[in-house]
Coordinates of N, CA and C in Angstrom, one line a residue:
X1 N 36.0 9.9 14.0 CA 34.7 9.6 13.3 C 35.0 9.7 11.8
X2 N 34.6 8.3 11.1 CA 34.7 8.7 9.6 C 33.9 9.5 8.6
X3 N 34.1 9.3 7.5 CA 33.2 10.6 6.8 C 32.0 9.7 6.3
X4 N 30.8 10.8 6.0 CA 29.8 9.8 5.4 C 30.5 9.2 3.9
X5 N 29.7 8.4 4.1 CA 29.8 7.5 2.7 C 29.1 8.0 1.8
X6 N 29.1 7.9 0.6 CA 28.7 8.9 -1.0 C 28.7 8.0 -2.1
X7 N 27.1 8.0 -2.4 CA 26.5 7.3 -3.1 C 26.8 7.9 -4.4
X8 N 27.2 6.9 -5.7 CA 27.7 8.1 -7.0 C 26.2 7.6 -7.6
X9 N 25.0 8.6 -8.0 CA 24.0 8.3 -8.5 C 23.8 7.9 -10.0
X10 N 24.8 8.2 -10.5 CA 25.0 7.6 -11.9 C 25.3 6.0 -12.3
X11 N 26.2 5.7 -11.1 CA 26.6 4.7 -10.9 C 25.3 3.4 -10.0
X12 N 24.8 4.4 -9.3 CA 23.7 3.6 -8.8 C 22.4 3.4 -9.7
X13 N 22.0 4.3 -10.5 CA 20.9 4.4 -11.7 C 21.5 2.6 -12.4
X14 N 22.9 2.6 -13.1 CA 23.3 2.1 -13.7 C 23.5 0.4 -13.2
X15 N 23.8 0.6 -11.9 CA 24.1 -1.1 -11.0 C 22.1 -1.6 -10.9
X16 N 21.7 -0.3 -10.2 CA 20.3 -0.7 -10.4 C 19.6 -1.3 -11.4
X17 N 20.3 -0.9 -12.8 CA 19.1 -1.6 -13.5 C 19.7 -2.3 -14.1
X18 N 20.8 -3.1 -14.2 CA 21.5 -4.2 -13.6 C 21.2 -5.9 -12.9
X19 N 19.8 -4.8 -12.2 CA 19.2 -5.8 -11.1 C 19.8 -5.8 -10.1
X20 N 21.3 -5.1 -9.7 CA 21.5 -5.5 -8.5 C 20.5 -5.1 -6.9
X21 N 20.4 -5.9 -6.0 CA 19.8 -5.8 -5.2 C 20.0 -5.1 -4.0
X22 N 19.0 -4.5 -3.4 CA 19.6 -3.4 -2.4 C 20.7 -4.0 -1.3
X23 N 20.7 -5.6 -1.0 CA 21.9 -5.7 -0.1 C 23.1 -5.3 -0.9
X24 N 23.1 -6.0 -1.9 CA 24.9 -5.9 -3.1 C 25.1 -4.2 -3.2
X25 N 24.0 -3.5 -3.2 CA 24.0 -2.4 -3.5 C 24.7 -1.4 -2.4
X26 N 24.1 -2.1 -1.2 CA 24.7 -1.4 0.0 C 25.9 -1.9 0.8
X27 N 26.6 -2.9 0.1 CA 28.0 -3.6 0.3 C 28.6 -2.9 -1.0
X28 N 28.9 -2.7 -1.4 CA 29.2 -2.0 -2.9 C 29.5 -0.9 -2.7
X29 N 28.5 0.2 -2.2 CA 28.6 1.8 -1.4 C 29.0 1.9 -0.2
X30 N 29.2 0.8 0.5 CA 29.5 1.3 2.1 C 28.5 1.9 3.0
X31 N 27.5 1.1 2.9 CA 26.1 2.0 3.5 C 25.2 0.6 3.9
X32 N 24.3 1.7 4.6 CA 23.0 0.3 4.7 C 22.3 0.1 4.0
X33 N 21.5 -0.6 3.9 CA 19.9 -0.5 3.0 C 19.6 0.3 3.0
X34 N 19.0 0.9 4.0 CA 18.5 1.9 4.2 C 18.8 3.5 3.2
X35 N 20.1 3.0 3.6 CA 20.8 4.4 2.8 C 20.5 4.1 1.5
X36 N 20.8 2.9 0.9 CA 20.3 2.7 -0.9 C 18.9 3.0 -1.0
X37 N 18.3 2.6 -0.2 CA 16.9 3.3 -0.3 C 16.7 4.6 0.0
X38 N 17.0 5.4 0.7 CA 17.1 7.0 0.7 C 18.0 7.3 -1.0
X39 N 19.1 7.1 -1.4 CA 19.5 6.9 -2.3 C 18.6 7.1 -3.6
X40 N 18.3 5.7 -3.7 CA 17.2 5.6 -4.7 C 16.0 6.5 -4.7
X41 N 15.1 6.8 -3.6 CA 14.1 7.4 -4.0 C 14.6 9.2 -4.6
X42 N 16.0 9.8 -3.7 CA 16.7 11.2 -4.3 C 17.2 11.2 -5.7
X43 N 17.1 9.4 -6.2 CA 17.7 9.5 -7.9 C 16.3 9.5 -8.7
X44 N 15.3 9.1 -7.8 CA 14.0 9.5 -8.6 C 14.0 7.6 -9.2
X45 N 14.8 6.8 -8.4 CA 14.4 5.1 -9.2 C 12.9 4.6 -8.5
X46 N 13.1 5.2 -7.2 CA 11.8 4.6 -6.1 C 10.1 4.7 -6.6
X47 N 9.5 3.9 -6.8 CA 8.1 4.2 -6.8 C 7.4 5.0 -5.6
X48 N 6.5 6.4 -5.8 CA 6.2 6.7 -4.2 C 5.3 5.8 -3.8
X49 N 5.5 6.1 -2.4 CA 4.7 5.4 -1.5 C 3.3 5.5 -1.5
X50 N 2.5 4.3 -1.2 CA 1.1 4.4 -1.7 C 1.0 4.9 0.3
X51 N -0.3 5.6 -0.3 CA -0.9 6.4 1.1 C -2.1 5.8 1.2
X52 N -2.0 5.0 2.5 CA -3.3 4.3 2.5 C -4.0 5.2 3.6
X53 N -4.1 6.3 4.2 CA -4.6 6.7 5.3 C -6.3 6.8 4.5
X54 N -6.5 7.1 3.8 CA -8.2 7.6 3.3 C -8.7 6.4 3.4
X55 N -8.0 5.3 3.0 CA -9.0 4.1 3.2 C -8.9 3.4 4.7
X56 N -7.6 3.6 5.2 CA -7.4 3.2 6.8 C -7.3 4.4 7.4
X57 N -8.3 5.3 8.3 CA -7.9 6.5 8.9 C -7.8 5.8 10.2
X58 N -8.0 4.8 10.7 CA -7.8 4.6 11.8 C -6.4 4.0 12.1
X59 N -5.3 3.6 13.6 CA -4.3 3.6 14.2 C -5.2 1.9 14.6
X60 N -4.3 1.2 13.9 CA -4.2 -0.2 14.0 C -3.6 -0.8 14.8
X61 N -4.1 -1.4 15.7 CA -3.1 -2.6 16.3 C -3.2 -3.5 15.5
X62 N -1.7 -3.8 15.8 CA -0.7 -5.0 15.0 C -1.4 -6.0 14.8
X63 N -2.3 -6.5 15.5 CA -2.9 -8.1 15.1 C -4.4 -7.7 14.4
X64 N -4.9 -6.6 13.9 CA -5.6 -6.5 13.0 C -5.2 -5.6 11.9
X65 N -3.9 -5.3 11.7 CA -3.3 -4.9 10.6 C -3.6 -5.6 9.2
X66 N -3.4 -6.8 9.1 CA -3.6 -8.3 8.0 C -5.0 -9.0 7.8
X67 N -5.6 -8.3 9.3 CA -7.1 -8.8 8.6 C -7.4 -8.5 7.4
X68 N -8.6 -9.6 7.2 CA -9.6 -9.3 5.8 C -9.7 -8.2 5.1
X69 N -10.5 -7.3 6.4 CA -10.9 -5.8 6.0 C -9.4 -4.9 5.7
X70 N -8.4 -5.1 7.0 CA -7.4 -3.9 6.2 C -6.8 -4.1 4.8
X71 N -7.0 -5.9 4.8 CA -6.2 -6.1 3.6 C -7.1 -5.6 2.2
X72 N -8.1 -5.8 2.4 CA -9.1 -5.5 1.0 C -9.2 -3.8 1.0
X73 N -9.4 -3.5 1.9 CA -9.5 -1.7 2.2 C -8.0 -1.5 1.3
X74 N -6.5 -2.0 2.1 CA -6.0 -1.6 1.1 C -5.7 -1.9 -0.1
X75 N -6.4 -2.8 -0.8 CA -6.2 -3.1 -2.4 C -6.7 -2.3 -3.1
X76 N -8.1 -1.8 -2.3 CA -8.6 -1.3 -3.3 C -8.1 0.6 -3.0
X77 N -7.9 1.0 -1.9 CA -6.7 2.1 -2.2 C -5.7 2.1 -2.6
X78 N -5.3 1.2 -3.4 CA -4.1 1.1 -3.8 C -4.5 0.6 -5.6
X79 N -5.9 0.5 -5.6 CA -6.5 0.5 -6.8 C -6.7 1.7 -7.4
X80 N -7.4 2.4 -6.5 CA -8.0 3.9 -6.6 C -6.5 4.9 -6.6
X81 N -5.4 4.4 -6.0 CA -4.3 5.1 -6.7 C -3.5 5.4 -7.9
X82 N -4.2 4.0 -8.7 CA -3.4 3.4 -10.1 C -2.7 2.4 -10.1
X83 N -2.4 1.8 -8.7 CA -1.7 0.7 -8.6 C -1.9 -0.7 -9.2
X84 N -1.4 -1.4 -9.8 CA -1.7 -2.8 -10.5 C -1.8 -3.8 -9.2
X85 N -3.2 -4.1 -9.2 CA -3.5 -5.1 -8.0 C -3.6 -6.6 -8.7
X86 N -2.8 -7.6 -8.1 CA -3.6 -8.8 -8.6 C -4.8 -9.5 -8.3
X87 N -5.4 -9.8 -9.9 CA -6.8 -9.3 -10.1 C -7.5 -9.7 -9.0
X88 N -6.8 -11.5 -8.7 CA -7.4 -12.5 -7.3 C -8.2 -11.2 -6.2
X89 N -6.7 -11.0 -6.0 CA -6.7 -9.7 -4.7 C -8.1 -9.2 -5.0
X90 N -7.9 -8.0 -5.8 CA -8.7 -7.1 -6.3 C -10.1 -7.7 -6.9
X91 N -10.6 -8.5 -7.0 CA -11.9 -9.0 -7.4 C -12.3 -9.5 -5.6
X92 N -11.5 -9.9 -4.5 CA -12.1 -10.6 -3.4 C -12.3 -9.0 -3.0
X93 N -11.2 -8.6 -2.9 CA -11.5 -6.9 -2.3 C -13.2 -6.2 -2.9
X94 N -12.9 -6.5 -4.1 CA -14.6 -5.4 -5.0 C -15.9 -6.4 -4.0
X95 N -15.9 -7.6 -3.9 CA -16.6 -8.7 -3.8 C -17.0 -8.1 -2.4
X96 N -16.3 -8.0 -1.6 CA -16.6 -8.0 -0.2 C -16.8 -6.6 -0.1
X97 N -16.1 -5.5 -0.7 CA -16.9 -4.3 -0.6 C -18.6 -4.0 -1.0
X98 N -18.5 -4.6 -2.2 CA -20.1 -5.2 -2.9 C -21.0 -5.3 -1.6
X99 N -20.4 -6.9 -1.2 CA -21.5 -7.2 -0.7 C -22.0 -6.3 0.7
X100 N -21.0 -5.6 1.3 CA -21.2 -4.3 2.4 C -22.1 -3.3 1.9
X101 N -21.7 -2.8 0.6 CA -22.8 -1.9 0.4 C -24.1 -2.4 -0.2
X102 N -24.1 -3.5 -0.8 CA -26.1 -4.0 -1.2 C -26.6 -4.2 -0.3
X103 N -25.6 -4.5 1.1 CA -26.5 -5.0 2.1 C -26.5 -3.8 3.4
X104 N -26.4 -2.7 2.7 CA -26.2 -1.5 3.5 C -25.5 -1.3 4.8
X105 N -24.0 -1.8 4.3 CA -23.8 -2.1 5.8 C -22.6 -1.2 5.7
X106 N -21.5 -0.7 6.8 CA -20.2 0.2 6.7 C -19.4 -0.8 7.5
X107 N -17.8 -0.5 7.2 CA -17.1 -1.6 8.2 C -16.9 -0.1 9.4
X108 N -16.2 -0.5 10.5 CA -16.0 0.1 12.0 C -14.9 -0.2 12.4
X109 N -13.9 0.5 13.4 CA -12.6 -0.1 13.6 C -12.8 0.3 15.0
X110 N -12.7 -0.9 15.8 CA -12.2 -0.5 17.5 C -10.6 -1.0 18.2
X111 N -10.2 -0.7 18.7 CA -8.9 -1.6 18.8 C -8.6 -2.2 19.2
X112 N -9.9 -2.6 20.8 CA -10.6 -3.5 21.5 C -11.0 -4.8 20.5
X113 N -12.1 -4.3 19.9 CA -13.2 -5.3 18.7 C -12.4 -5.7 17.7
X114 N -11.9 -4.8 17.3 CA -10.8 -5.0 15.6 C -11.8 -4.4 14.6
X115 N -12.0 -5.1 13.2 CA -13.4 -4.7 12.4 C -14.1 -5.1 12.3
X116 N -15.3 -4.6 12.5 CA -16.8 -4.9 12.9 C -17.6 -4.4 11.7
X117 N -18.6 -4.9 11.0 CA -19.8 -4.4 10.7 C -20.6 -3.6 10.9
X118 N -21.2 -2.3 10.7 CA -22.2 -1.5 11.0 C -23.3 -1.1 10.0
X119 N -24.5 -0.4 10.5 CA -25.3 -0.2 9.4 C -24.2 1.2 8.9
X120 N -24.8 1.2 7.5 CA -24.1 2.3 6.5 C -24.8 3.8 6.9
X121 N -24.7 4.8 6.9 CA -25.0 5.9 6.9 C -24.6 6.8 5.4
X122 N -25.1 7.9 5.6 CA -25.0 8.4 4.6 C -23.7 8.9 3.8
X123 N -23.0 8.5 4.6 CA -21.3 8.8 4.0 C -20.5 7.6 4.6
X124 N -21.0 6.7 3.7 CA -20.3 5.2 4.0 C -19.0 4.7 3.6
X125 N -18.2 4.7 4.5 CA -17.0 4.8 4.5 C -15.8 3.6 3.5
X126 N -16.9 2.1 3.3 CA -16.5 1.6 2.4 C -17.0 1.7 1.0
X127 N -18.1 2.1 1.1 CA -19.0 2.8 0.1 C -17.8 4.2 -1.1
X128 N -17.3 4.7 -0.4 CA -16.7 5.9 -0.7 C -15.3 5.3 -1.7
X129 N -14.7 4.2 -0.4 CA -13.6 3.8 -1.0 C -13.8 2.6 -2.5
X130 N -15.0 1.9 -2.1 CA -15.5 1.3 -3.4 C -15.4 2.0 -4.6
X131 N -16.2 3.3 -4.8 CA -16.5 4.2 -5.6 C -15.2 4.8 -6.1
X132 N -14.4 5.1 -5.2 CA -12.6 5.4 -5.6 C -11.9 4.4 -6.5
X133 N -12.0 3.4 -6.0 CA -11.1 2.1 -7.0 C -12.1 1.8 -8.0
X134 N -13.2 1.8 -8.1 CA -13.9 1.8 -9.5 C -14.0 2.5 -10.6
X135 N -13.7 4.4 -9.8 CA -13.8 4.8 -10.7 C -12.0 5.0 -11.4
X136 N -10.9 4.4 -10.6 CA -9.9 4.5 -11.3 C -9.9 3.1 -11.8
X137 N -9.9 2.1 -11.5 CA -10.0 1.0 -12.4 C -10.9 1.4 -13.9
X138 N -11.9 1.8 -13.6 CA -13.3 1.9 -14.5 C -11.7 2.9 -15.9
X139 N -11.1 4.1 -15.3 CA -10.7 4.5 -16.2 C -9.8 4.6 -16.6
X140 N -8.8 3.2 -16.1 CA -7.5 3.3 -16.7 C -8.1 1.6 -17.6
X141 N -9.2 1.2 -17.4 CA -9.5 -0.2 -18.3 C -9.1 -1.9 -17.6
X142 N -9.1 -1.2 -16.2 CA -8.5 -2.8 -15.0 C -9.8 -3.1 -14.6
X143 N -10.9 -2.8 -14.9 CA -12.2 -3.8 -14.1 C -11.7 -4.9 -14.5
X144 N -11.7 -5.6 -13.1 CA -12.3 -7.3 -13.7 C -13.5 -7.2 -14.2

């Protein structure tokens, strides 16, 4: 059995910003992708990972993963995190949240149905996440 392979992180800081790309990167070190990516996020190059569970708490099957709703749900958690959304994105996302809550309505996830429309209640779950990416757009100066 050989020995692991050993990423020099000085040398990876430095190829990285370079531009080289995680395949060259992991031909270069003797490793997988994978590994350059474990790599990078231990040298602190990685952006963390956006956590979309508050805006998707529900367990998605695969063919409503890319719908409408999960796609806009996550722009705009990923707005409400600080993330730079493009604006396209992020104005259809505000647009369709909008129109859910003036018309008092909440979205619903089944895994049978996929996402459905419901009337809103008092803790409206797009409602909530609307209010999250507006109020960080509103204060880092990214309203559309």
């Amino acid at each position: 059995m050989g020995r692991k392979a050993r990423i020099d992180h000085e040398e990876l800081v430095r190829l990285a910003a370079e531009g080289w790309t995680n395949a060259r990167l992991a031909e270069h070190f003797g490793v997988t992708e994978s590994g350059v990516l474990q790599a990078k996020r231990a040298a602190g190059l990685s952006k963390p990972m956006t956590d979309h569970s508050r805006a998707l708490p529900w367990k998605l099957r695969r063919e409503h993963s890319q719908s409408g709703p999960a796609t806009n749900l996550r722009n705009l958690s990923a707005a409400a995190q600080g993330r730079r959304i493009p604006k396209d994105r992020l104005n259809t996302a505000l647009r369709w949240a909008n129109r859910l809550v003036d018309n008092g309505l909440d979205i619903a996830y089944d895994p049978e149905r996929g996402f459905h429309e419901v009337p809103a209640g008092d803790d409206s779950h797009v409602a909530r996440v609307l209010a999250e990416a507006r109020e960080a757009t509103d204060a880092a100066g990214t309203t559309p």
